[in-house]
Amino acid sequence: MEVVVLPTYEEMSKAAAAVVADVLNAKPNAVLGMATGSTPLGLYQELVRMHRAGHLDFAQVTTFNLDEYVGLPTTNSQSYHYFMHENFFKHVNIAPGNIYIPSGTTSNYQAFCTWYEKRIEECGGIDVQILGIGSDGHIAFNEPGSSLSSRTRLKTLARPTIEDNARFFERAEDVPIYAITMGVGTILEAETLVLAANGANKADAVAQMVEGPVTSMITASALQLHPSAKVFLDEAAAGQLKMRDYYDWVMKKKPDAPQT
Ligand code: PGA
């Protein structure tokens, strides 16, 4: 796992976006794994900026989102369909037919999840997966206790997640209780993982993800099993890391390391 700590949210977002941009520039028809939440907003703004400057082309890109709330139509402003359209898709030249987001309104969740997994495979797998982390250590909606080999499925949200997300809804009771989410096993199959986290409220979960044991109680800790996981943090989110000096040392020495 590569741990990169940067002074601000803006710098963290730019560094994470640079990894996605590198993948895209090397492979114009890359498959991107998208995440929602407040964390990746800066990353998306940076990708949009690069696109507007003529440095990034999404014409051949395919995307798969991690998750969606069950029961919210795509027109609901809290649905992840709506979020992705408003914050990213409408600002870049991606083909609408190449956008995949789990359905929160299907009449057959099991069949939909099987189809979603199959589509990812048919598209050649995810080249780079963007991730956030919940304060309970989840990635996507893989709540504590989720199998580390889980696949896309329906999940009951944990109370801390419902409470965290209540800030986006008018009333706490409006927060959906169920979601459809890629599994930890699905996520681990992406070629590269880019996880971003900022703020002191993530510091404990980040420390457990990076330095704690691999456990289904902190599903983000499964990133330790991935050969190419990059974690981008601001100072506050890095606040509880014990090996912080080493991570900074590695980054400082990286330019001089043999490249081949
Ligand atoms: P956030 O959500 O970016 O809104 O903090 C992260 C997550 O729950 O995965």
PDB file of C-alpha atoms and ligand atoms in Angstrom:
ATOM      1  CA  MET A   1       0.000   0.000   0.000  1.00  0.00           C
ATOM      2  CA  GLU A   2       1.299   3.436  -0.892  1.00  0.00           C
ATOM      3  CA  VAL A   3       0.378   6.093   1.650  1.00  0.00           C
ATOM      4  CA  VAL A   4       0.635   9.697   0.498  1.00  0.00           C
ATOM      5  CA  VAL A   5      -0.059  12.475   2.996  1.00  0.00           C
ATOM      6  CA  LEU A   6      -0.587  15.983   1.680  1.00  0.00           C
ATOM      7  CA  PRO A   7      -1.155  19.225   3.568  1.00  0.00           C
ATOM      8  CA  THR A   8      -4.611  20.066   2.230  1.00  0.00           C
ATOM      9  CA  TYR A   9      -7.766  18.536   0.770  1.00  0.00           C
ATOM     10  CA  GLU A  10      -7.054  20.303  -2.551  1.00  0.00           C
ATOM     11  CA  GLU A  11      -3.565  18.817  -2.867  1.00  0.00           C
ATOM     12  CA  MET A  12      -4.858  15.398  -1.828  1.00  0.00           C
ATOM     13  CA  SER A  13      -7.576  15.587  -4.493  1.00  0.00           C
ATOM     14  CA  LYS A  14      -5.129  16.650  -7.205  1.00  0.00           C
ATOM     15  CA  ALA A  15      -2.684  13.851  -6.383  1.00  0.00           C
ATOM     16  CA  ALA A  16      -5.456  11.248  -6.480  1.00  0.00           C
ATOM     17  CA  ALA A  17      -6.806  12.695  -9.750  1.00  0.00           C
ATOM     18  CA  ALA A  18      -3.330  12.480 -11.270  1.00  0.00           C
ATOM     19  CA  VAL A  19      -3.343   8.692 -10.838  1.00  0.00           C
ATOM     20  CA  VAL A  20      -6.686   8.437 -12.655  1.00  0.00           C
ATOM     21  CA  ALA A  21      -5.436  10.797 -15.385  1.00  0.00           C
ATOM     22  CA  ASP A  22      -2.283   8.705 -15.885  1.00  0.00           C
ATOM     23  CA  VAL A  23      -4.362   5.559 -16.374  1.00  0.00           C
ATOM     24  CA  LEU A  24      -6.631   7.357 -18.827  1.00  0.00           C
ATOM     25  CA  ASN A  25      -3.795   8.839 -20.828  1.00  0.00           C
ATOM     26  CA  ALA A  26      -2.130   5.443 -21.130  1.00  0.00           C
ATOM     27  CA  LYS A  27      -5.415   3.710 -21.976  1.00  0.00           C
ATOM     28  CA  PRO A  28      -8.056   5.999 -23.546  1.00  0.00           C
ATOM     29  CA  ASN A  29     -10.732   3.278 -23.312  1.00  0.00           C
ATOM     30  CA  ALA A  30     -10.069   2.622 -19.629  1.00  0.00           C
ATOM     31  CA  VAL A  31     -12.776   1.379 -17.284  1.00  0.00           C
ATOM     32  CA  LEU A  32     -13.100   3.656 -14.254  1.00  0.00           C
ATOM     33  CA  GLY A  33     -14.660   2.700 -10.948  1.00  0.00           C
ATOM     34  CA  MET A  34     -16.467   5.709  -9.488  1.00  0.00           C
ATOM     35  CA  ALA A  35     -17.332   6.618  -5.908  1.00  0.00           C
ATOM     36  CA  THR A  36     -19.771   9.105  -4.388  1.00  0.00           C
ATOM     37  CA  GLY A  37     -19.692  11.061  -1.117  1.00  0.00           C
ATOM     38  CA  SER A  38     -18.087  14.361  -0.246  1.00  0.00           C
ATOM     39  CA  THR A  39     -14.501  13.082  -0.434  1.00  0.00           C
ATOM     40  CA  PRO A  40     -14.179  12.548  -4.215  1.00  0.00           C
ATOM     41  CA  LEU A  41     -15.748  15.922  -5.133  1.00  0.00           C
ATOM     42  CA  GLY A  42     -12.334  17.615  -5.342  1.00  0.00           C
ATOM     43  CA  LEU A  43     -10.971  14.723  -7.389  1.00  0.00           C
ATOM     44  CA  TYR A  44     -13.865  15.037  -9.852  1.00  0.00           C
ATOM     45  CA  GLN A  45     -13.411  18.803 -10.070  1.00  0.00           C
ATOM     46  CA  GLU A  46      -9.768  18.239 -10.957  1.00  0.00           C
ATOM     47  CA  LEU A  47     -10.643  15.678 -13.659  1.00  0.00           C
ATOM     48  CA  VAL A  48     -13.216  18.112 -15.082  1.00  0.00           C
ATOM     49  CA  ARG A  49     -10.607  20.902 -15.044  1.00  0.00           C
ATOM     50  CA  MET A  50      -8.138  18.695 -16.947  1.00  0.00           C
ATOM     51  CA  HIS A  51     -10.875  17.773 -19.427  1.00  0.00           C
ATOM     52  CA  ARG A  52     -11.768  21.438 -20.033  1.00  0.00           C
ATOM     53  CA  ALA A  53      -8.079  22.256 -20.510  1.00  0.00           C
ATOM     54  CA  GLY A  54      -7.971  19.610 -23.242  1.00  0.00           C
ATOM     55  CA  HIS A  55      -5.784  17.183 -21.275  1.00  0.00           C
ATOM     56  CA  LEU A  56      -8.332  14.422 -20.662  1.00  0.00           C
ATOM     57  CA  ASP A  57     -10.737  12.764 -23.064  1.00  0.00           C
ATOM     58  CA  PHE A  58     -13.570  10.575 -21.795  1.00  0.00           C
ATOM     59  CA  ALA A  59     -15.010   9.683 -25.220  1.00  0.00           C
ATOM     60  CA  GLN A  60     -14.026   6.011 -24.957  1.00  0.00           C
ATOM     61  CA  VAL A  61     -14.217   5.627 -21.192  1.00  0.00           C
ATOM     62  CA  THR A  62     -16.610   3.266 -19.402  1.00  0.00           C
ATOM     63  CA  THR A  63     -17.540   3.779 -15.747  1.00  0.00           C
ATOM     64  CA  PHE A  64     -18.983   1.581 -13.021  1.00  0.00           C
ATOM     65  CA  ASN A  65     -20.162   3.135  -9.777  1.00  0.00           C
ATOM     66  CA  LEU A  66     -19.668   1.383  -6.481  1.00  0.00           C
ATOM     67  CA  ASP A  67     -23.132   1.654  -5.021  1.00  0.00           C
ATOM     68  CA  GLU A  68     -26.616   3.161  -4.915  1.00  0.00           C
ATOM     69  CA  TYR A  69     -29.326   3.580  -2.300  1.00  0.00           C
ATOM     70  CA  VAL A  70     -32.284   1.241  -2.576  1.00  0.00           C
ATOM     71  CA  GLY A  71     -35.594   2.966  -3.173  1.00  0.00           C
ATOM     72  CA  LEU A  72     -34.429   6.331  -4.495  1.00  0.00           C
ATOM     73  CA  PRO A  73     -35.368   7.057  -8.100  1.00  0.00           C
ATOM     74  CA  THR A  74     -32.568   8.452 -10.259  1.00  0.00           C
ATOM     75  CA  THR A  75     -34.293  11.860 -10.186  1.00  0.00           C
ATOM     76  CA  ASN A  76     -34.023  12.097  -6.380  1.00  0.00           C
ATOM     77  CA  SER A  77     -31.310  14.624  -5.542  1.00  0.00           C
ATOM     78  CA  GLN A  78     -29.831  12.230  -2.946  1.00  0.00           C
ATOM     79  CA  SER A  79     -29.515   9.300  -5.345  1.00  0.00           C
ATOM     80  CA  TYR A  80     -26.032   8.468  -6.510  1.00  0.00           C
ATOM     81  CA  HIS A  81     -27.255   8.588 -10.109  1.00  0.00           C
ATOM     82  CA  TYR A  82     -28.130  12.244  -9.547  1.00  0.00           C
ATOM     83  CA  PHE A  83     -24.886  12.942  -7.690  1.00  0.00           C
ATOM     84  CA  MET A  84     -22.734  11.496 -10.454  1.00  0.00           C
ATOM     85  CA  HIS A  85     -24.578  13.345 -13.189  1.00  0.00           C
ATOM     86  CA  GLU A  86     -24.408  16.697 -11.388  1.00  0.00           C
ATOM     87  CA  ASN A  87     -20.859  16.432 -10.114  1.00  0.00           C
ATOM     88  CA  PHE A  88     -19.119  14.677 -12.938  1.00  0.00           C
ATOM     89  CA  PHE A  89     -20.826  13.142 -15.955  1.00  0.00           C
ATOM     90  CA  LYS A  90     -22.536  16.278 -17.237  1.00  0.00           C
ATOM     91  CA  HIS A  91     -19.180  18.096 -17.238  1.00  0.00           C
ATOM     92  CA  VAL A  92     -17.202  15.627 -19.389  1.00  0.00           C
ATOM     93  CA  ASN A  93     -17.625  13.958 -22.783  1.00  0.00           C
ATOM     94  CA  ILE A  94     -18.509  10.478 -21.586  1.00  0.00           C
ATOM     95  CA  ALA A  95     -20.985   8.476 -23.694  1.00  0.00           C
ATOM     96  CA  PRO A  96     -24.195   7.990 -21.652  1.00  0.00           C
ATOM     97  CA  GLY A  97     -24.311   4.347 -22.787  1.00  0.00           C
ATOM     98  CA  ASN A  98     -20.956   3.712 -21.120  1.00  0.00           C
ATOM     99  CA  ILE A  99     -22.131   4.751 -17.647  1.00  0.00           C
ATOM    100  CA  TYR A 100     -23.095   1.987 -15.212  1.00  0.00           C
ATOM    101  CA  ILE A 101     -24.515   2.689 -11.760  1.00  0.00           C
ATOM    102  CA  PRO A 102     -26.256   0.056  -9.632  1.00  0.00           C
ATOM    103  CA  SER A 103     -30.026   0.340  -9.833  1.00  0.00           C
ATOM    104  CA  GLY A 104     -31.802   1.327  -6.649  1.00  0.00           C
ATOM    105  CA  THR A 105     -35.190   0.663  -8.179  1.00  0.00           C
ATOM    106  CA  THR A 106     -34.919  -2.717  -9.902  1.00  0.00           C
ATOM    107  CA  SER A 107     -37.631  -5.265  -9.187  1.00  0.00           C
ATOM    108  CA  ASN A 108     -35.061  -8.062  -8.962  1.00  0.00           C
ATOM    109  CA  TYR A 109     -31.959  -7.139  -6.986  1.00  0.00           C
ATOM    110  CA  GLN A 110     -30.325 -10.534  -7.181  1.00  0.00           C
ATOM    111  CA  ALA A 111     -30.591 -10.716 -10.947  1.00  0.00           C
ATOM    112  CA  PHE A 112     -29.431  -7.115 -11.270  1.00  0.00           C
ATOM    113  CA  CYS A 113     -26.336  -7.753  -9.113  1.00  0.00           C
ATOM    114  CA  THR A 114     -25.385 -10.795 -11.189  1.00  0.00           C
ATOM    115  CA  TRP A 115     -25.798  -8.750 -14.371  1.00  0.00           C
ATOM    116  CA  TYR A 116     -23.703  -5.877 -12.955  1.00  0.00           C
ATOM    117  CA  GLU A 117     -20.821  -8.218 -12.114  1.00  0.00           C
ATOM    118  CA  LYS A 118     -21.059  -9.741 -15.596  1.00  0.00           C
ATOM    119  CA  ARG A 119     -20.979  -6.316 -17.268  1.00  0.00           C
ATOM    120  CA  ILE A 120     -17.796  -5.383 -15.376  1.00  0.00           C
ATOM    121  CA  GLU A 121     -16.197  -8.606 -16.580  1.00  0.00           C
ATOM    122  CA  GLU A 122     -17.402  -8.140 -20.178  1.00  0.00           C
ATOM    123  CA  CYS A 123     -15.913  -4.644 -20.208  1.00  0.00           C
ATOM    124  CA  GLY A 124     -12.536  -6.118 -19.280  1.00  0.00           C
ATOM    125  CA  GLY A 125     -12.563  -5.326 -15.549  1.00  0.00           C
ATOM    126  CA  ILE A 126     -11.963  -2.042 -13.767  1.00  0.00           C
ATOM    127  CA  ASP A 127      -8.627  -0.362 -14.471  1.00  0.00           C
ATOM    128  CA  VAL A 128      -8.725   2.108 -11.626  1.00  0.00           C
ATOM    129  CA  GLN A 129     -11.225   2.178  -8.779  1.00  0.00           C
ATOM    130  CA  ILE A 130     -11.794   5.400  -6.816  1.00  0.00           C
ATOM    131  CA  LEU A 131     -12.727   4.837  -3.164  1.00  0.00           C
ATOM    132  CA  GLY A 132     -13.619   6.728  -0.022  1.00  0.00           C
ATOM    133  CA  ILE A 133     -13.750   5.289   3.485  1.00  0.00           C
ATOM    134  CA  GLY A 134     -16.594   5.492   5.997  1.00  0.00           C
ATOM    135  CA  SER A 135     -15.994   6.422   9.620  1.00  0.00           C
ATOM    136  CA  ASP A 136     -16.791   2.755  10.380  1.00  0.00           C
ATOM    137  CA  GLY A 137     -14.047   1.631   7.986  1.00  0.00           C
ATOM    138  CA  HIS A 138     -16.320   0.608   5.119  1.00  0.00           C
ATOM    139  CA  ILE A 139     -15.454   0.784   1.429  1.00  0.00           C
ATOM    140  CA  ALA A 140     -18.480   1.276  -0.818  1.00  0.00           C
ATOM    141  CA  PHE A 141     -21.335   0.056   1.409  1.00  0.00           C
ATOM    142  CA  ASN A 142     -19.435  -2.984   2.668  1.00  0.00           C
ATOM    143  CA  GLU A 143     -20.303  -2.496   6.297  1.00  0.00           C
ATOM    144  CA  PRO A 144     -18.411  -4.131   9.187  1.00  0.00           C
ATOM    145  CA  GLY A 145     -18.792  -7.901   8.960  1.00  0.00           C
ATOM    146  CA  SER A 146     -19.003  -7.981   5.154  1.00  0.00           C
ATOM    147  CA  SER A 147     -17.131 -10.900   3.667  1.00  0.00           C
ATOM    148  CA  LEU A 148     -13.809  -9.856   2.185  1.00  0.00           C
ATOM    149  CA  SER A 149     -14.705 -11.932  -0.868  1.00  0.00           C
ATOM    150  CA  SER A 150     -18.217 -10.478  -1.231  1.00  0.00           C
ATOM    151  CA  ARG A 151     -19.634  -9.570  -4.639  1.00  0.00           C
ATOM    152  CA  THR A 152     -22.220  -6.990  -5.730  1.00  0.00           C
ATOM    153  CA  ARG A 153     -25.325  -7.431  -3.564  1.00  0.00           C
ATOM    154  CA  LEU A 154     -28.005  -5.828  -1.443  1.00  0.00           C
ATOM    155  CA  LYS A 155     -26.736  -4.632   1.933  1.00  0.00           C
ATOM    156  CA  THR A 156     -28.352  -3.273   5.087  1.00  0.00           C
ATOM    157  CA  LEU A 157     -26.609  -0.057   6.110  1.00  0.00           C
ATOM    158  CA  ALA A 158     -25.040   0.207   9.546  1.00  0.00           C
ATOM    159  CA  ARG A 159     -26.333   2.829  11.965  1.00  0.00           C
ATOM    160  CA  PRO A 160     -23.117   4.964  11.879  1.00  0.00           C
ATOM    161  CA  THR A 161     -23.426   5.127   8.071  1.00  0.00           C
ATOM    162  CA  ILE A 162     -27.072   6.162   8.277  1.00  0.00           C
ATOM    163  CA  GLU A 163     -26.121   8.829  10.840  1.00  0.00           C
ATOM    164  CA  ASP A 164     -23.153  10.046   8.731  1.00  0.00           C
ATOM    165  CA  ASN A 165     -25.349  10.337   5.663  1.00  0.00           C
ATOM    166  CA  ALA A 166     -28.266  11.985   7.465  1.00  0.00           C
ATOM    167  CA  ARG A 167     -26.568  15.354   6.858  1.00  0.00           C
ATOM    168  CA  PHE A 168     -27.604  15.146   3.209  1.00  0.00           C
ATOM    169  CA  PHE A 169     -31.277  14.453   3.916  1.00  0.00           C
ATOM    170  CA  GLU A 170     -33.990  16.719   5.275  1.00  0.00           C
ATOM    171  CA  ARG A 171     -35.005  14.248   7.960  1.00  0.00           C
ATOM    172  CA  ALA A 172     -32.928  11.431   9.488  1.00  0.00           C
ATOM    173  CA  GLU A 173     -35.780   8.987   8.761  1.00  0.00           C
ATOM    174  CA  ASP A 174     -35.457   9.744   5.031  1.00  0.00           C
ATOM    175  CA  VAL A 175     -32.013   8.081   4.821  1.00  0.00           C
ATOM    176  CA  PRO A 176     -32.399   4.757   3.026  1.00  0.00           C
ATOM    177  CA  ILE A 177     -31.679   1.647   5.092  1.00  0.00           C
ATOM    178  CA  TYR A 178     -30.610  -0.577   2.210  1.00  0.00           C
ATOM    179  CA  ALA A 179     -28.132  -0.157  -0.601  1.00  0.00           C
ATOM    180  CA  ILE A 180     -26.839  -2.133  -3.513  1.00  0.00           C
ATOM    181  CA  THR A 181     -23.047  -2.254  -3.465  1.00  0.00           C
ATOM    182  CA  MET A 182     -20.084  -3.820  -5.180  1.00  0.00           C
ATOM    183  CA  GLY A 183     -18.495  -6.349  -2.850  1.00  0.00           C
ATOM    184  CA  VAL A 184     -15.029  -6.227  -1.342  1.00  0.00           C
ATOM    185  CA  GLY A 185     -14.071  -9.093  -3.662  1.00  0.00           C
ATOM    186  CA  THR A 186     -15.337  -7.100  -6.661  1.00  0.00           C
ATOM    187  CA  ILE A 187     -13.306  -4.057  -5.606  1.00  0.00           C
ATOM    188  CA  LEU A 188     -10.123  -6.080  -5.026  1.00  0.00           C
ATOM    189  CA  GLU A 189     -10.213  -7.215  -8.665  1.00  0.00           C
ATOM    190  CA  ALA A 190      -9.631  -3.677  -9.981  1.00  0.00           C
ATOM    191  CA  GLU A 191      -6.137  -3.173 -11.391  1.00  0.00           C
ATOM    192  CA  THR A 192      -5.388  -0.126  -9.223  1.00  0.00           C
ATOM    193  CA  LEU A 193      -7.187   1.238  -6.160  1.00  0.00           C
ATOM    194  CA  VAL A 194      -7.150   4.946  -5.271  1.00  0.00           C
ATOM    195  CA  LEU A 195      -8.604   5.701  -1.855  1.00  0.00           C
ATOM    196  CA  ALA A 196      -8.878   9.272  -0.590  1.00  0.00           C
ATOM    197  CA  ALA A 197      -9.746  10.384   2.934  1.00  0.00           C
ATOM    198  CA  ASN A 198      -9.719  13.744   4.627  1.00  0.00           C
ATOM    199  CA  GLY A 199     -10.684  15.137   8.001  1.00  0.00           C
ATOM    200  CA  ALA A 200     -10.083  14.090  11.597  1.00  0.00           C
ATOM    201  CA  ASN A 201     -13.299  12.034  11.704  1.00  0.00           C
ATOM    202  CA  LYS A 202     -11.620   9.553   9.328  1.00  0.00           C
ATOM    203  CA  ALA A 203      -8.313   9.311  11.231  1.00  0.00           C
ATOM    204  CA  ASP A 204      -9.257   6.263  13.297  1.00  0.00           C
ATOM    205  CA  ALA A 205     -10.700   4.316  10.349  1.00  0.00           C
ATOM    206  CA  VAL A 206      -7.648   5.229   8.229  1.00  0.00           C
ATOM    207  CA  ALA A 207      -5.215   4.006  10.894  1.00  0.00           C
ATOM    208  CA  GLN A 208      -7.110   0.723  11.165  1.00  0.00           C
ATOM    209  CA  MET A 209      -7.208   0.329   7.376  1.00  0.00           C
ATOM    210  CA  VAL A 210      -3.483   0.951   6.899  1.00  0.00           C
ATOM    211  CA  GLU A 211      -1.911  -0.385  10.081  1.00  0.00           C
ATOM    212  CA  GLY A 212      -4.497  -2.628  11.705  1.00  0.00           C
ATOM    213  CA  PRO A 213      -5.132  -6.297  11.006  1.00  0.00           C
ATOM    214  CA  VAL A 214      -6.967  -7.355   7.841  1.00  0.00           C
ATOM    215  CA  THR A 215     -10.476  -7.866   9.109  1.00  0.00           C
ATOM    216  CA  SER A 216     -14.026  -7.841   7.823  1.00  0.00           C
ATOM    217  CA  MET A 217     -14.782  -5.478  10.726  1.00  0.00           C
ATOM    218  CA  ILE A 218     -12.888  -2.770   8.782  1.00  0.00           C
ATOM    219  CA  THR A 219     -13.535  -3.711   5.181  1.00  0.00           C
ATOM    220  CA  ALA A 220     -11.085  -1.049   3.938  1.00  0.00           C
ATOM    221  CA  SER A 221      -8.303  -3.119   5.558  1.00  0.00           C
ATOM    222  CA  ALA A 222      -8.726  -5.497   2.589  1.00  0.00           C
ATOM    223  CA  LEU A 223      -6.684  -2.939   0.632  1.00  0.00           C
ATOM    224  CA  GLN A 224      -3.660  -4.480   2.365  1.00  0.00           C
ATOM    225  CA  LEU A 225      -4.260  -7.541   0.178  1.00  0.00           C
ATOM    226  CA  HIS A 226      -4.171  -5.538  -3.057  1.00  0.00           C
ATOM    227  CA  PRO A 227      -0.907  -5.260  -5.027  1.00  0.00           C
ATOM    228  CA  SER A 228      -1.552  -1.693  -6.187  1.00  0.00           C
ATOM    229  CA  ALA A 229      -3.477   0.290  -3.580  1.00  0.00           C
ATOM    230  CA  LYS A 230      -2.751   4.004  -3.232  1.00  0.00           C
ATOM    231  CA  VAL A 231      -4.081   5.933  -0.264  1.00  0.00           C
ATOM    232  CA  PHE A 232      -4.215   9.743  -0.392  1.00  0.00           C
ATOM    233  CA  LEU A 233      -4.752  11.580   2.894  1.00  0.00           C
ATOM    234  CA  ASP A 234      -4.796  15.094   4.229  1.00  0.00           C
ATOM    235  CA  GLU A 235      -2.980  15.863   7.492  1.00  0.00           C
ATOM    236  CA  ALA A 236      -6.059  15.420   9.672  1.00  0.00           C
ATOM    237  CA  ALA A 237      -6.968  11.989   8.255  1.00  0.00           C
ATOM    238  CA  ALA A 238      -3.341  10.870   8.733  1.00  0.00           C
ATOM    239  CA  GLY A 239      -3.359  12.015  12.364  1.00  0.00           C
ATOM    240  CA  GLN A 240      -3.359   8.543  13.960  1.00  0.00           C
ATOM    241  CA  LEU A 241      -0.844   6.751  11.739  1.00  0.00           C
ATOM    242  CA  LYS A 242       2.071   5.285  13.700  1.00  0.00           C
ATOM    243  CA  MET A 243       4.338   4.807  10.671  1.00  0.00           C
ATOM    244  CA  ARG A 244       3.828   8.330   9.352  1.00  0.00           C
ATOM    245  CA  ASP A 245       7.588   9.118   9.237  1.00  0.00           C
ATOM    246  CA  TYR A 246       8.183   6.105   7.046  1.00  0.00           C
ATOM    247  CA  TYR A 247       5.416   7.003   4.567  1.00  0.00           C
ATOM    248  CA  ASP A 248       6.875  10.501   4.186  1.00  0.00           C
ATOM    249  CA  TRP A 249      10.381   9.040   3.806  1.00  0.00           C
ATOM    250  CA  VAL A 250       9.218   6.668   1.065  1.00  0.00           C
ATOM    251  CA  MET A 251       7.596   9.541  -0.845  1.00  0.00           C
ATOM    252  CA  LYS A 252      10.700  11.712  -0.452  1.00  0.00           C
ATOM    253  CA  LYS A 253      12.973   8.951  -1.729  1.00  0.00           C
ATOM    254  CA  LYS A 254      10.664   7.769  -4.519  1.00  0.00           C
ATOM    255  CA  PRO A 255      12.140   9.954  -7.288  1.00  0.00           C
ATOM    256  CA  ASP A 256      15.605   8.411  -6.736  1.00  0.00           C
ATOM    257  CA  ALA A 257      14.425   4.785  -6.595  1.00  0.00           C
ATOM    258  CA  PRO A 258      15.285   2.576  -9.600  1.00  0.00           C
ATOM    259  CA  GLN A 259      12.441   2.871 -12.074  1.00  0.00           C
ATOM    260  CA  THR A 260      12.842  -0.488 -13.776  1.00  0.00           C
TER     261      THR A 260
HETATM  262  P1  PGA B   1     -17.740  10.682   2.488  1.00  0.00           P
HETATM  263  O1  PGA B   1     -18.176   9.155   2.462  1.00  0.00           O
HETATM  264  O2  PGA B   1     -16.790  10.872   1.349  1.00  0.00           O
HETATM  265  O3  PGA B   1     -18.999  11.465   2.300  1.00  0.00           O
HETATM  266  O4  PGA B   1     -17.074  10.933   3.808  1.00  0.00           O
HETATM  267  C1  PGA B   1     -17.195   8.170   2.355  1.00  0.00           C
HETATM  268  C2  PGA B   1     -17.807   6.788   2.460  1.00  0.00           C
HETATM  269  O5  PGA B   1     -18.736   6.583   3.246  1.00  0.00           O
HETATM  270  O6  PGA B   1     -17.326   5.881   1.754  1.00  0.00           O
END
